[in-house]
mmCIF file of C-alpha atoms in Angstrom:
data_model
loop_
_atom_site.group_PDB
_atom_site.id
_atom_site.type_symbol
_atom_site.label_atom_id
_atom_site.label_comp_id
_atom_site.label_asym_id
_atom_site.label_seq_id
_atom_site.Cartn_x
_atom_site.Cartn_y
_atom_site.Cartn_z
ATOM 1 C CA UNK A 10 -45.443 70.403 -7.142
ATOM 2 C CA UNK A 11 -47.122 67.053 -6.383
ATOM 3 C CA UNK A 12 -45.076 64.634 -4.311
ATOM 4 C CA UNK A 13 -44.413 61.143 -5.472
ATOM 5 C CA UNK A 14 -45.724 59.757 -2.243
ATOM 6 C CA UNK A 15 -49.158 61.530 -2.769
ATOM 7 C CA UNK A 16 -50.455 58.825 -5.079
ATOM 8 C CA UNK A 17 -51.786 55.278 -4.133
ATOM 9 C CA UNK A 18 -49.654 52.474 -5.372
ATOM 10 C CA UNK A 19 -52.074 51.179 -7.853
ATOM 11 C CA UNK A 20 -51.880 50.880 -11.632
ATOM 12 C CA UNK A 21 -53.044 53.833 -13.764
ATOM 13 C CA UNK A 22 -53.248 51.980 -16.988
ATOM 14 C CA UNK A 23 -56.812 52.177 -18.381
ATOM 15 C CA UNK A 24 -56.753 48.408 -19.008
ATOM 16 C CA UNK A 25 -55.277 47.639 -15.598
ATOM 17 C CA UNK A 26 -52.587 45.611 -17.343
ATOM 18 C CA UNK A 27 -49.430 44.602 -15.451
ATOM 19 C CA UNK A 28 -46.694 47.265 -15.636
ATOM 20 C CA UNK A 29 -43.224 45.818 -15.704
ATOM 21 C CA UNK A 30 -40.358 47.434 -13.915
ATOM 22 C CA UNK A 31 -38.340 49.903 -15.974
ATOM 23 C CA UNK A 32 -34.680 49.673 -16.437
ATOM 24 C CA UNK A 33 -33.944 51.771 -13.410
ATOM 25 C CA UNK A 34 -35.608 49.146 -11.176
ATOM 26 C CA UNK A 35 -38.607 51.347 -10.494
ATOM 27 C CA UNK A 36 -41.965 49.969 -11.138
ATOM 28 C CA UNK A 37 -44.173 51.667 -13.575
ATOM 29 C CA UNK A 38 -47.031 52.252 -10.985
ATOM 30 C CA UNK A 39 -48.368 55.651 -10.112
ATOM 31 C CA UNK A 40 -46.282 57.879 -7.997
ATOM 32 C CA UNK A 41 -43.076 57.387 -10.121
ATOM 33 C CA UNK A 42 -41.685 60.619 -11.442
ATOM 34 C CA UNK A 43 -42.202 60.860 -15.200
ATOM 35 C CA UNK A 44 -44.644 57.867 -15.434
ATOM 36 C CA UNK A 45 -48.342 58.129 -16.176
ATOM 37 C CA UNK A 46 -50.717 55.784 -17.938
ATOM 38 C CA UNK A 47 -48.665 54.418 -20.956
ATOM 39 C CA UNK A 48 -50.126 52.971 -24.008
ATOM 40 C CA UNK A 49 -48.040 50.031 -25.266
ATOM 41 C CA UNK A 50 -46.455 50.466 -28.618
ATOM 42 C CA UNK A 51 -43.585 48.701 -30.324
ATOM 43 C CA UNK A 52 -42.132 52.176 -31.370
ATOM 44 C CA UNK A 53 -41.636 53.194 -27.783
ATOM 45 C CA UNK A 54 -39.218 50.528 -26.801
ATOM 46 C CA UNK A 55 -35.947 52.374 -27.091
ATOM 47 C CA UNK A 56 -33.627 51.494 -24.298
ATOM 48 C CA UNK A 57 -32.836 54.017 -21.667
ATOM 49 C CA UNK A 58 -29.245 54.434 -20.930
ATOM 50 C CA UNK A 59 -27.940 54.120 -17.397
ATOM 51 C CA UNK A 60 -26.944 57.812 -17.444
ATOM 52 C CA UNK A 61 -30.512 58.849 -18.224
ATOM 53 C CA UNK A 62 -29.765 59.864 -21.746
ATOM 54 C CA UNK A 63 -31.515 57.850 -24.294
ATOM 55 C CA UNK A 64 -30.018 56.569 -27.437
ATOM 56 C CA UNK A 65 -30.900 58.522 -30.547
ATOM 57 C CA UNK A 66 -32.004 56.161 -33.386
ATOM 58 C CA UNK A 67 -30.933 56.816 -36.900
ATOM 59 C CA UNK A 68 -33.378 58.564 -39.209
ATOM 60 C CA UNK A 69 -35.517 56.279 -41.126
ATOM 61 C CA UNK A 70 -35.059 56.063 -44.945
ATOM 62 C CA UNK A 71 -37.385 58.952 -45.536
ATOM 63 C CA UNK A 72 -35.680 60.853 -42.695
ATOM 64 C CA UNK A 73 -39.172 61.448 -41.266
ATOM 65 C CA UNK A 74 -38.082 60.537 -37.666
ATOM 66 C CA UNK A 75 -36.942 64.130 -37.317
ATOM 67 C CA UNK A 76 -33.967 65.841 -35.812
ATOM 68 C CA UNK A 77 -33.207 64.609 -32.401
ATOM 69 C CA UNK A 78 -30.640 66.749 -30.704
ATOM 70 C CA UNK A 79 -32.026 65.925 -27.189
ATOM 71 C CA UNK A 80 -30.341 62.579 -26.858
ATOM 72 C CA UNK A 81 -27.653 62.962 -29.389
ATOM 73 C CA UNK A 82 -25.463 60.244 -27.966
ATOM 74 C CA UNK A 83 -22.962 59.097 -30.525
ATOM 75 C CA UNK A 84 -21.981 55.543 -31.260
ATOM 76 C CA UNK A 85 -20.609 53.820 -34.226
ATOM 77 C CA UNK A 86 -24.142 54.057 -35.773
ATOM 78 C CA UNK A 87 -24.924 57.758 -35.627
ATOM 79 C CA UNK A 88 -25.096 58.640 -31.918
ATOM 80 C CA UNK A 89 -22.884 60.909 -29.805
ATOM 81 C CA UNK A 90 -20.324 59.617 -27.274
ATOM 82 C CA UNK A 91 -21.789 59.509 -23.816
ATOM 83 C CA UNK A 92 -19.097 61.963 -22.556
ATOM 84 C CA UNK A 93 -20.425 64.554 -24.937
ATOM 85 C CA UNK A 94 -24.060 63.842 -24.451
ATOM 86 C CA UNK A 95 -24.525 65.403 -21.007
ATOM 87 C CA UNK A 96 -26.613 68.521 -20.746
ATOM 88 C CA UNK A 97 -25.037 71.616 -19.181
ATOM 89 C CA UNK A 98 -27.626 71.118 -16.520
ATOM 90 C CA UNK A 99 -26.985 67.401 -15.837
ATOM 91 C CA UNK A 100 -25.785 67.979 -12.246
ATOM 92 C CA UNK A 101 -29.256 69.217 -11.205
ATOM 93 C CA UNK A 102 -31.392 67.255 -13.557
ATOM 94 C CA UNK A 103 -32.722 64.985 -10.923
ATOM 95 C CA UNK A 104 -33.979 67.842 -8.786
ATOM 96 C CA UNK A 105 -37.398 69.388 -8.999
ATOM 97 C CA UNK A 106 -37.411 72.546 -11.057
ATOM 98 C CA UNK A 107 -37.375 75.923 -9.361
ATOM 99 C CA UNK A 108 -40.075 77.317 -11.678
ATOM 100 C CA UNK A 109 -43.114 75.669 -9.952
ATOM 101 C CA UNK A 110 -44.824 78.901 -9.502
ATOM 102 C CA UNK A 111 -44.419 79.915 -13.136
ATOM 103 C CA UNK A 112 -45.700 76.473 -14.233
ATOM 104 C CA UNK A 113 -48.639 76.684 -11.744
ATOM 105 C CA UNK A 114 -49.679 79.938 -13.335
ATOM 106 C CA UNK A 115 -49.891 78.636 -16.878
ATOM 107 C CA UNK A 116 -53.342 78.280 -18.217
ATOM 108 C CA UNK A 117 -54.053 74.890 -19.905
ATOM 109 C CA UNK A 118 -56.536 75.292 -22.747
ATOM 110 C CA UNK A 119 -59.244 72.551 -22.660
ATOM 111 C CA UNK A 120 -60.620 71.094 -25.800
ATOM 112 C CA UNK A 121 -57.391 71.924 -27.708
ATOM 113 C CA UNK A 122 -54.476 70.238 -29.401
ATOM 114 C CA UNK A 123 -51.253 71.681 -28.092
ATOM 115 C CA UNK A 124 -47.972 71.253 -29.992
ATOM 116 C CA UNK A 125 -45.098 71.701 -27.567
ATOM 117 C CA UNK A 126 -41.324 72.082 -28.292
ATOM 118 C CA UNK A 127 -38.969 69.949 -26.138
ATOM 119 C CA UNK A 128 -35.265 70.563 -25.462
ATOM 120 C CA UNK A 129 -32.843 69.764 -28.367
ATOM 121 C CA UNK A 130 -29.936 69.140 -25.908
ATOM 122 C CA UNK A 131 -30.098 71.262 -22.815
ATOM 123 C CA UNK A 132 -32.865 70.336 -20.268
ATOM 124 C CA UNK A 133 -32.680 73.809 -18.964
ATOM 125 C CA UNK A 134 -34.377 75.131 -22.097
ATOM 126 C CA UNK A 135 -37.654 73.495 -21.099
ATOM 127 C CA UNK A 136 -40.322 76.249 -20.733
ATOM 128 C CA UNK A 137 -42.683 76.663 -17.853
ATOM 129 C CA UNK A 138 -45.540 75.975 -20.274
ATOM 130 C CA UNK A 139 -43.968 72.706 -21.242
ATOM 131 C CA UNK A 140 -43.641 71.668 -17.585
ATOM 132 C CA UNK A 141 -47.328 72.642 -16.903
ATOM 133 C CA UNK A 142 -48.552 70.875 -19.996
ATOM 134 C CA UNK A 143 -46.737 67.666 -19.187
ATOM 135 C CA UNK A 144 -48.227 67.683 -15.722
ATOM 136 C CA UNK A 145 -51.744 68.691 -16.606
ATOM 137 C CA UNK A 146 -52.650 67.677 -20.148
ATOM 138 C CA UNK A 147 -55.365 64.989 -20.236
ATOM 139 C CA UNK A 148 -53.497 63.122 -23.071
ATOM 140 C CA UNK A 149 -49.818 63.257 -24.023
ATOM 141 C CA UNK A 150 -49.090 62.052 -27.547
ATOM 142 C CA UNK A 151 -45.431 61.298 -27.663
ATOM 143 C CA UNK A 152 -43.092 60.234 -30.464
ATOM 144 C CA UNK A 153 -41.476 57.860 -28.058
ATOM 145 C CA UNK A 154 -42.952 57.210 -24.657
ATOM 146 C CA UNK A 155 -39.817 56.204 -22.966
ATOM 147 C CA UNK A 156 -38.031 59.334 -24.103
ATOM 148 C CA UNK A 157 -41.051 61.255 -22.777
ATOM 149 C CA UNK A 158 -40.649 59.588 -19.366
ATOM 150 C CA UNK A 159 -36.900 60.276 -19.290
ATOM 151 C CA UNK A 160 -37.517 63.998 -20.058
ATOM 152 C CA UNK A 161 -40.224 64.179 -17.364
ATOM 153 C CA UNK A 162 -37.852 62.588 -14.864
ATOM 154 C CA UNK A 163 -35.069 65.024 -15.679
ATOM 155 C CA UNK A 164 -37.522 67.877 -15.292
ATOM 156 C CA UNK A 165 -38.942 66.575 -11.962
ATOM 157 C CA UNK A 166 -42.393 66.335 -13.611
ATOM 158 C CA UNK A 167 -45.028 63.775 -12.956
ATOM 159 C CA UNK A 168 -47.140 63.072 -16.077
ATOM 160 C CA UNK A 169 -50.768 62.774 -14.850
ATOM 161 C CA UNK A 170 -52.483 62.308 -18.144
ATOM 162 C CA UNK A 171 -52.805 59.253 -20.315
ATOM 163 C CA UNK A 172 -49.663 58.742 -22.396
ATOM 164 C CA UNK A 173 -49.907 57.305 -26.069
ATOM 165 C CA UNK A 174 -47.262 56.513 -28.602
ATOM 166 C CA UNK A 175 -47.750 58.835 -31.532
ATOM 167 C CA UNK A 176 -45.113 58.391 -34.258
ATOM 168 C CA UNK A 177 -44.623 58.438 -38.049
ATOM 169 C CA UNK A 178 -46.006 54.955 -38.485
ATOM 170 C CA UNK A 179 -49.340 55.542 -36.647
ATOM 171 C CA UNK A 180 -50.112 59.174 -36.567
ATOM 172 C CA UNK A 181 -52.619 59.155 -39.398
ATOM 173 C CA UNK A 182 -54.488 56.322 -37.834
ATOM 174 C CA UNK A 183 -54.514 57.816 -34.370
ATOM 175 C CA UNK A 184 -55.170 61.397 -35.212
ATOM 176 C CA UNK A 185 -59.063 61.117 -35.277
ATOM 177 C CA UNK A 186 -59.148 59.134 -32.121
ATOM 178 C CA UNK A 187 -57.220 61.848 -30.318
ATOM 179 C CA UNK A 188 -59.435 64.585 -31.820
ATOM 180 C CA UNK A 189 -62.462 62.708 -30.528
ATOM 181 C CA UNK A 190 -61.141 63.288 -27.131
ATOM 182 C CA UNK A 191 -60.537 66.963 -27.922
ATOM 183 C CA UNK A 192 -64.279 67.319 -28.886
ATOM 184 C CA UNK A 193 -65.194 66.132 -25.382
ATOM 185 C CA UNK A 194 -63.056 68.824 -23.769
ATOM 186 C CA UNK A 195 -59.745 67.165 -23.317
ATOM 187 C CA UNK A 196 -56.331 68.731 -23.772
ATOM 188 C CA UNK A 197 -54.157 66.672 -26.146
ATOM 189 C CA UNK A 198 -50.466 67.527 -25.898
ATOM 190 C CA UNK A 199 -48.267 66.450 -28.794
ATOM 191 C CA UNK A 200 -44.575 66.240 -28.264
ATOM 192 C CA UNK A 201 -41.611 64.858 -30.311
ATOM 193 C CA UNK A 202 -38.345 63.485 -29.005
ATOM 194 C CA UNK A 203 -36.722 66.966 -29.515
ATOM 195 C CA UNK A 204 -37.741 70.247 -30.955
ATOM 196 C CA UNK A 205 -41.087 71.162 -32.465
ATOM 197 C CA UNK A 206 -43.606 68.611 -33.597
ATOM 198 C CA UNK A 207 -44.269 68.620 -37.418
ATOM 199 C CA UNK A 208 -40.697 69.970 -38.191
ATOM 200 C CA UNK A 209 -39.185 66.695 -39.401
ATOM 201 C CA UNK A 210 -41.293 65.023 -36.647
ATOM 202 C CA UNK A 211 -44.738 63.722 -36.243
ATOM 203 C CA UNK A 212 -47.617 66.078 -35.779
ATOM 204 C CA UNK A 213 -48.688 67.227 -39.169
ATOM 205 C CA UNK A 214 -51.460 64.682 -39.457
ATOM 206 C CA UNK A 215 -53.355 65.731 -36.341
ATOM 207 C CA UNK A 216 -52.911 69.421 -37.178
ATOM 208 C CA UNK A 217 -54.466 68.892 -40.576
ATOM 209 C CA UNK A 218 -57.383 66.802 -39.307
ATOM 210 C CA UNK A 219 -57.985 69.335 -36.472
ATOM 211 C CA UNK A 220 -58.286 72.140 -39.129
ATOM 212 C CA UNK A 221 -60.623 70.009 -41.155
ATOM 213 C CA UNK A 222 -62.815 69.204 -38.182
ATOM 214 C CA UNK A 223 -62.762 72.807 -36.949
ATOM 215 C CA UNK A 224 -61.039 71.912 -33.690
ATOM 216 C CA UNK A 225 -58.487 74.387 -31.964
ATOM 217 C CA UNK A 226 -54.773 73.920 -32.404
ATOM 218 C CA UNK A 227 -52.127 75.948 -30.567
ATOM 219 C CA UNK A 228 -48.366 75.923 -29.929
ATOM 220 C CA UNK A 229 -46.105 76.073 -26.909
ATOM 221 C CA UNK A 230 -42.986 77.190 -28.809
ATOM 222 C CA UNK A 231 -39.498 76.549 -27.593
ATOM 223 C CA UNK A 232 -36.019 75.194 -28.818
ATOM 224 C CA UNK A 233 -35.508 74.837 -32.544
ATOM 225 C CA UNK A 234 -32.270 73.410 -34.235
ATOM 226 C CA UNK A 235 -32.983 75.241 -37.359
ATOM 227 C CA UNK A 236 -33.249 78.702 -35.766
ATOM 228 C CA UNK A 237 -30.428 78.015 -33.326
ATOM 229 C CA UNK A 238 -28.028 77.073 -36.186
ATOM 230 C CA UNK A 239 -29.118 79.853 -38.379
ATOM 231 C CA UNK A 240 -28.609 82.500 -35.612
ATOM 232 C CA UNK A 241 -25.051 81.119 -34.908
ATOM 233 C CA UNK A 242 -23.981 80.743 -38.559
ATOM 234 C CA UNK A 243 -23.259 84.387 -39.077
ATOM 235 C CA UNK A 244 -25.110 84.165 -42.438
ATOM 236 C CA UNK A 245 -28.099 86.360 -43.443
ATOM 237 C CA UNK A 246 -31.225 85.484 -41.483
ATOM 238 C CA UNK A 247 -33.616 88.001 -43.125
ATOM 239 C CA UNK A 248 -34.596 85.377 -45.803
ATOM 240 C CA UNK A 249 -33.865 81.688 -45.466
ATOM 241 C CA UNK A 250 -35.349 78.396 -46.481
ATOM 242 C CA UNK A 251 -35.368 75.089 -44.467
ATOM 243 C CA UNK A 252 -34.818 72.128 -46.663
ATOM 244 C CA UNK A 253 -34.857 69.201 -44.035
ATOM 245 C CA UNK A 254 -32.485 66.233 -44.640
ATOM 246 C CA UNK A 255 -30.539 66.004 -47.844
ATOM 247 C CA UNK A 256 -31.538 63.034 -50.033
ATOM 248 C CA UNK A 257 -29.930 59.776 -49.055
ATOM 249 C CA UNK A 258 -28.829 58.532 -52.463
ATOM 250 C CA UNK A 259 -26.044 60.288 -54.421
ATOM 251 C CA UNK A 260 -27.896 60.626 -57.657
ATOM 252 C CA UNK A 261 -30.980 62.074 -55.952
ATOM 253 C CA UNK A 262 -28.861 64.395 -53.882
ATOM 254 C CA UNK A 263 -27.088 65.711 -56.966
ATOM 255 C CA UNK A 264 -30.283 66.353 -58.812
ATOM 256 C CA UNK A 265 -31.820 68.060 -55.918
ATOM 257 C CA UNK A 266 -28.804 70.277 -55.313
ATOM 258 C CA UNK A 267 -29.055 71.432 -58.988
ATOM 259 C CA UNK A 268 -32.509 72.791 -58.200
ATOM 260 C CA UNK A 269 -30.982 74.903 -55.429
ATOM 261 C CA UNK A 270 -28.190 76.485 -57.451
ATOM 262 C CA UNK A 271 -30.102 79.739 -58.050
ATOM 263 C CA UNK A 272 -31.592 79.980 -54.449
ATOM 264 C CA UNK A 273 -30.664 83.392 -53.095
ATOM 265 C CA UNK A 274 -31.946 82.771 -49.499
ATOM 266 C CA UNK A 275 -29.750 81.266 -46.835
ATOM 267 C CA UNK A 276 -30.285 77.387 -46.931
ATOM 268 C CA UNK A 277 -30.547 75.187 -43.987
ATOM 269 C CA UNK A 278 -30.138 71.331 -44.089
ATOM 270 C CA UNK A 279 -30.061 68.550 -41.712
ATOM 271 C CA UNK A 280 -27.401 65.771 -42.093
ATOM 272 C CA UNK A 281 -26.063 62.684 -40.308
ATOM 273 C CA UNK A 282 -22.489 61.592 -39.633
ATOM 274 C CA UNK A 283 -22.484 58.564 -41.898
ATOM 275 C CA UNK A 284 -23.381 60.627 -44.931
ATOM 276 C CA UNK A 285 -21.683 64.014 -44.146
ATOM 277 C CA UNK A 286 -18.545 63.339 -46.149
ATOM 278 C CA UNK A 287 -20.416 62.297 -49.271
ATOM 279 C CA UNK A 288 -22.836 65.288 -48.895
ATOM 280 C CA UNK A 289 -20.015 67.709 -48.613
ATOM 281 C CA UNK A 290 -18.427 66.357 -51.875
ATOM 282 C CA UNK A 291 -21.848 66.971 -53.597
ATOM 283 C CA UNK A 292 -22.212 70.391 -52.113
ATOM 284 C CA UNK A 293 -18.683 71.249 -53.308
ATOM 285 C CA UNK A 294 -19.550 69.960 -56.839
ATOM 286 C CA UNK A 295 -22.875 71.892 -56.950
ATOM 287 C CA UNK A 296 -22.072 75.217 -55.249
ATOM 288 C CA UNK A 297 -18.232 75.400 -55.756
ATOM 289 C CA UNK A 298 -15.648 75.882 -52.957
ATOM 290 C CA UNK A 299 -16.276 79.520 -52.075
ATOM 291 C CA UNK A 300 -19.875 79.668 -50.874
ATOM 292 C CA UNK A 301 -19.873 80.514 -47.085
ATOM 293 C CA UNK A 302 -21.460 77.940 -44.729
ATOM 294 C CA UNK A 303 -21.524 76.718 -41.084
ATOM 295 C CA UNK A 304 -21.749 73.268 -39.803
ATOM 296 C CA UNK A 305 -23.495 73.157 -36.394
ATOM 297 C CA UNK A 306 -23.464 70.149 -34.066
ATOM 298 C CA UNK A 307 -24.103 69.293 -30.306
ATOM 299 C CA UNK A 308 -26.323 72.569 -30.235
ATOM 300 C CA UNK A 309 -27.142 73.878 -26.620
ATOM 301 C CA UNK A 310 -24.893 71.247 -24.942
ATOM 302 C CA UNK A 311 -21.421 71.471 -23.336
ATOM 303 C CA UNK A 312 -19.744 70.351 -26.526
ATOM 304 C CA UNK A 313 -21.629 72.618 -28.883
ATOM 305 C CA UNK A 314 -19.448 73.098 -31.985
ATOM 306 C CA UNK A 315 -19.930 75.615 -34.858
ATOM 307 C CA UNK A 316 -17.597 75.230 -37.783
ATOM 308 C CA UNK A 317 -17.668 78.330 -39.978
ATOM 309 C CA UNK A 318 -15.912 78.876 -43.389
ATOM 310 C CA UNK A 319 -16.365 78.210 -47.009
ATOM 311 C CA UNK A 320 -17.728 74.927 -48.506
ATOM 312 C CA UNK A 321 -14.164 73.992 -49.429
ATOM 313 C CA UNK A 322 -12.932 74.674 -45.905
ATOM 314 C CA UNK A 323 -15.642 72.833 -44.127
ATOM 315 C CA UNK A 324 -15.266 69.779 -46.527
ATOM 316 C CA UNK A 325 -11.588 69.588 -45.687
ATOM 317 C CA UNK A 326 -12.372 69.861 -42.123
ATOM 318 C CA UNK A 327 -14.883 67.000 -42.387
ATOM 319 C CA UNK A 328 -12.149 64.844 -43.791
ATOM 320 C CA UNK A 329 -9.534 65.805 -41.260
ATOM 321 C CA UNK A 330 -11.773 65.685 -38.179
ATOM 322 C CA UNK A 331 -15.202 64.000 -38.918
ATOM 323 C CA UNK A 332 -18.004 65.565 -36.904
ATOM 324 C CA UNK A 333 -20.209 63.170 -34.878
ATOM 325 C CA UNK A 334 -23.855 63.386 -34.128
ATOM 326 C CA UNK A 335 -26.691 64.711 -36.318
ATOM 327 C CA UNK A 336 -25.873 68.228 -37.445
ATOM 328 C CA UNK A 337 -27.332 71.325 -39.167
ATOM 329 C CA UNK A 338 -25.722 72.741 -42.258
ATOM 330 C CA UNK A 339 -26.266 76.402 -43.131
ATOM 331 C CA UNK A 340 -25.276 77.475 -46.647
ATOM 332 C CA UNK A 341 -25.082 80.944 -48.013
ATOM 333 C CA UNK A 342 -27.518 81.953 -50.774
ATOM 334 C CA UNK A 343 -26.539 82.421 -54.375
ATOM 335 C CA UNK A 344 -25.078 85.798 -55.453
ATOM 336 C CA UNK A 345 -26.780 87.722 -58.261
ATOM 337 C CA UNK A 346 -24.414 86.365 -60.866
ATOM 338 C CA UNK A 347 -24.769 82.753 -59.526
ATOM 339 C CA UNK A 348 -28.576 82.951 -59.650
ATOM 340 C CA UNK A 349 -28.508 84.295 -63.202
ATOM 341 C CA UNK A 350 -26.137 81.680 -64.410
ATOM 342 C CA UNK A 351 -28.198 79.012 -62.671
ATOM 343 C CA UNK A 352 -31.553 80.149 -64.230
ATOM 344 C CA UNK A 353 -32.963 77.286 -66.201
ATOM 345 C CA UNK A 354 -32.788 77.581 -69.956
ATOM 346 C CA UNK A 355 -35.968 75.562 -70.391
ATOM 347 C CA UNK A 356 -34.849 74.205 -73.721
ATOM 348 C CA UNK A 357 -37.234 71.893 -75.501
ATOM 349 C CA UNK A 358 -36.242 68.484 -76.825
ATOM 350 C CA UNK A 359 -36.180 69.905 -80.408
ATOM 351 C CA UNK A 360 -33.866 72.761 -79.291
ATOM 352 C CA UNK A 361 -31.495 70.356 -77.763
ATOM 353 C CA UNK A 362 -31.546 68.212 -80.901
ATOM 354 C CA UNK A 363 -30.483 71.422 -82.928
ATOM 355 C CA UNK A 364 -27.790 72.204 -80.448
ATOM 356 C CA UNK A 365 -26.481 68.578 -80.537
ATOM 357 C CA UNK A 366 -26.288 68.556 -84.326
ATOM 358 C CA UNK A 367 -24.422 71.886 -84.339
ATOM 359 C CA UNK A 368 -22.071 70.597 -81.522
ATOM 360 C CA UNK A 369 -21.299 67.395 -83.516
ATOM 361 C CA UNK A 370 -20.461 69.276 -86.642
ATOM 362 C CA UNK A 371 -18.368 71.945 -84.972
ATOM 363 C CA UNK A 372 -16.381 69.693 -82.629
ATOM 364 C CA UNK A 373 -16.273 66.524 -84.751
ATOM 365 C CA UNK A 374 -18.178 64.459 -82.181
ATOM 366 C CA UNK A 375 -20.478 61.475 -82.672
ATOM 367 C CA UNK A 376 -24.062 62.636 -82.435
ATOM 368 C CA UNK A 377 -24.588 60.517 -79.321
ATOM 369 C CA UNK A 378 -21.742 62.214 -77.471
ATOM 370 C CA UNK A 379 -22.998 65.664 -78.494
ATOM 371 C CA UNK A 380 -26.467 64.814 -77.151
ATOM 372 C CA UNK A 381 -24.909 63.664 -73.936
ATOM 373 C CA UNK A 382 -23.108 66.938 -73.513
ATOM 374 C CA UNK A 383 -26.125 69.192 -74.444
ATOM 375 C CA UNK A 384 -28.423 67.326 -72.109
ATOM 376 C CA UNK A 385 -25.973 67.626 -69.250
ATOM 377 C CA UNK A 386 -25.526 71.228 -69.717
ATOM 378 C CA UNK A 387 -29.247 72.145 -69.903
ATOM 379 C CA UNK A 388 -31.043 70.500 -66.846
ATOM 380 C CA UNK A 389 -34.834 71.075 -66.582
ATOM 381 C CA UNK A 390 -36.421 73.383 -64.126
ATOM 382 C CA UNK A 391 -36.801 70.595 -61.587
ATOM 383 C CA UNK A 392 -33.054 69.544 -61.871
ATOM 384 C CA UNK A 393 -33.762 66.497 -63.893
ATOM 385 C CA UNK A 394 -32.093 65.829 -67.246
ATOM 386 C CA UNK A 395 -33.910 65.429 -70.591
ATOM 387 C CA UNK A 396 -34.294 61.979 -71.955
ATOM 388 C CA UNK A 397 -31.407 61.325 -74.389
ATOM 389 C CA UNK A 398 -33.459 58.891 -76.483
ATOM 390 C CA UNK A 399 -36.135 61.580 -77.066
ATOM 391 C CA UNK A 400 -33.358 64.088 -78.169
ATOM 392 C CA UNK A 401 -31.883 61.400 -80.475
ATOM 393 C CA UNK A 402 -35.220 60.838 -82.074
ATOM 394 C CA UNK A 403 -35.646 64.521 -82.610
ATOM 395 C CA UNK A 404 -32.202 64.719 -84.314
ATOM 396 C CA UNK A 405 -33.490 61.805 -86.580
ATOM 397 C CA UNK A 406 -36.625 63.763 -87.373
ATOM 398 C CA UNK A 407 -34.655 66.902 -88.339
ATOM 399 C CA UNK A 408 -32.309 65.030 -90.606
ATOM 400 C CA UNK A 409 -35.348 63.406 -92.228
#
């Protein structure tokens, strides 16, 4: 592997702009492990912790920042405690990897976009392909450049290519510029903070544009929180669906879970610590207490924890011992009986009006109360509820 002393002490930034010292006191000039030519971007200013593990920001409102087990430090906001954030390989992180020969043997495709998975917690899970790509790609498009440099430092890798910030807020605007470089023969490596790009992380925009422009795209696969949790859950893995983060708001979450009542496949969700208690309440209301599930956190790290049981048991465990850090929830699919019971009735507004009139007469209810009951009992196929005013108008039309 190239030595840090093999490079002249000069700036590698294309614009020859001044590079300020990083927080470790090392200058950002060439020859520093993990540092290449960085493109300044506000989104890449996350502070590096003294321990070398970087704080994990809370997901944005749309949860599009992705699942970031890699740093998973926990604070009051949503991060892991520093004592629980250290990789199993932390004692040897600063040493150069022993897989130099394997990385050297990797072929780097020119004129190609490469999506590469990064470790979700344990640096030892980095592949030889990832190491080679970090060293030899012409351009590295990173969700957060500071996190990229920290990962490179821990892997003992020097990033030789130009580094650009590529995140949710700029990926559409930057995709074509990066692909222009691919057309000239450049290798563009796309990495997120943890796991595979495009899976709750940036990357989809450049993939779509590459397909439209007829440019090659490939993957360097690796760690995946979804597959890790699914495999460890003990629930069926032959058929499953990944649903990303649960909706943030209670009403939206309830409506969404209604649509999943008849889902027979194993269901995988992401969730954050400040919403897990409310989400477990809604899961209990939607699926009942007896569905099997697993709650997985700190995956691949020393403090990895898998809680298995029923929804009712896991909910009580969340109350008694709140889990910290972002987590993966794996829920068992619906039984045949549950799926049949959850099948949407697809009642029309007129059908609901007839039912409401009958309900009012039989139970001695006010028509508005009968309408409210009927509407609540017959959600639409998308989980939403019929408009009560429309049902009431249909009742008036029937009565003439």
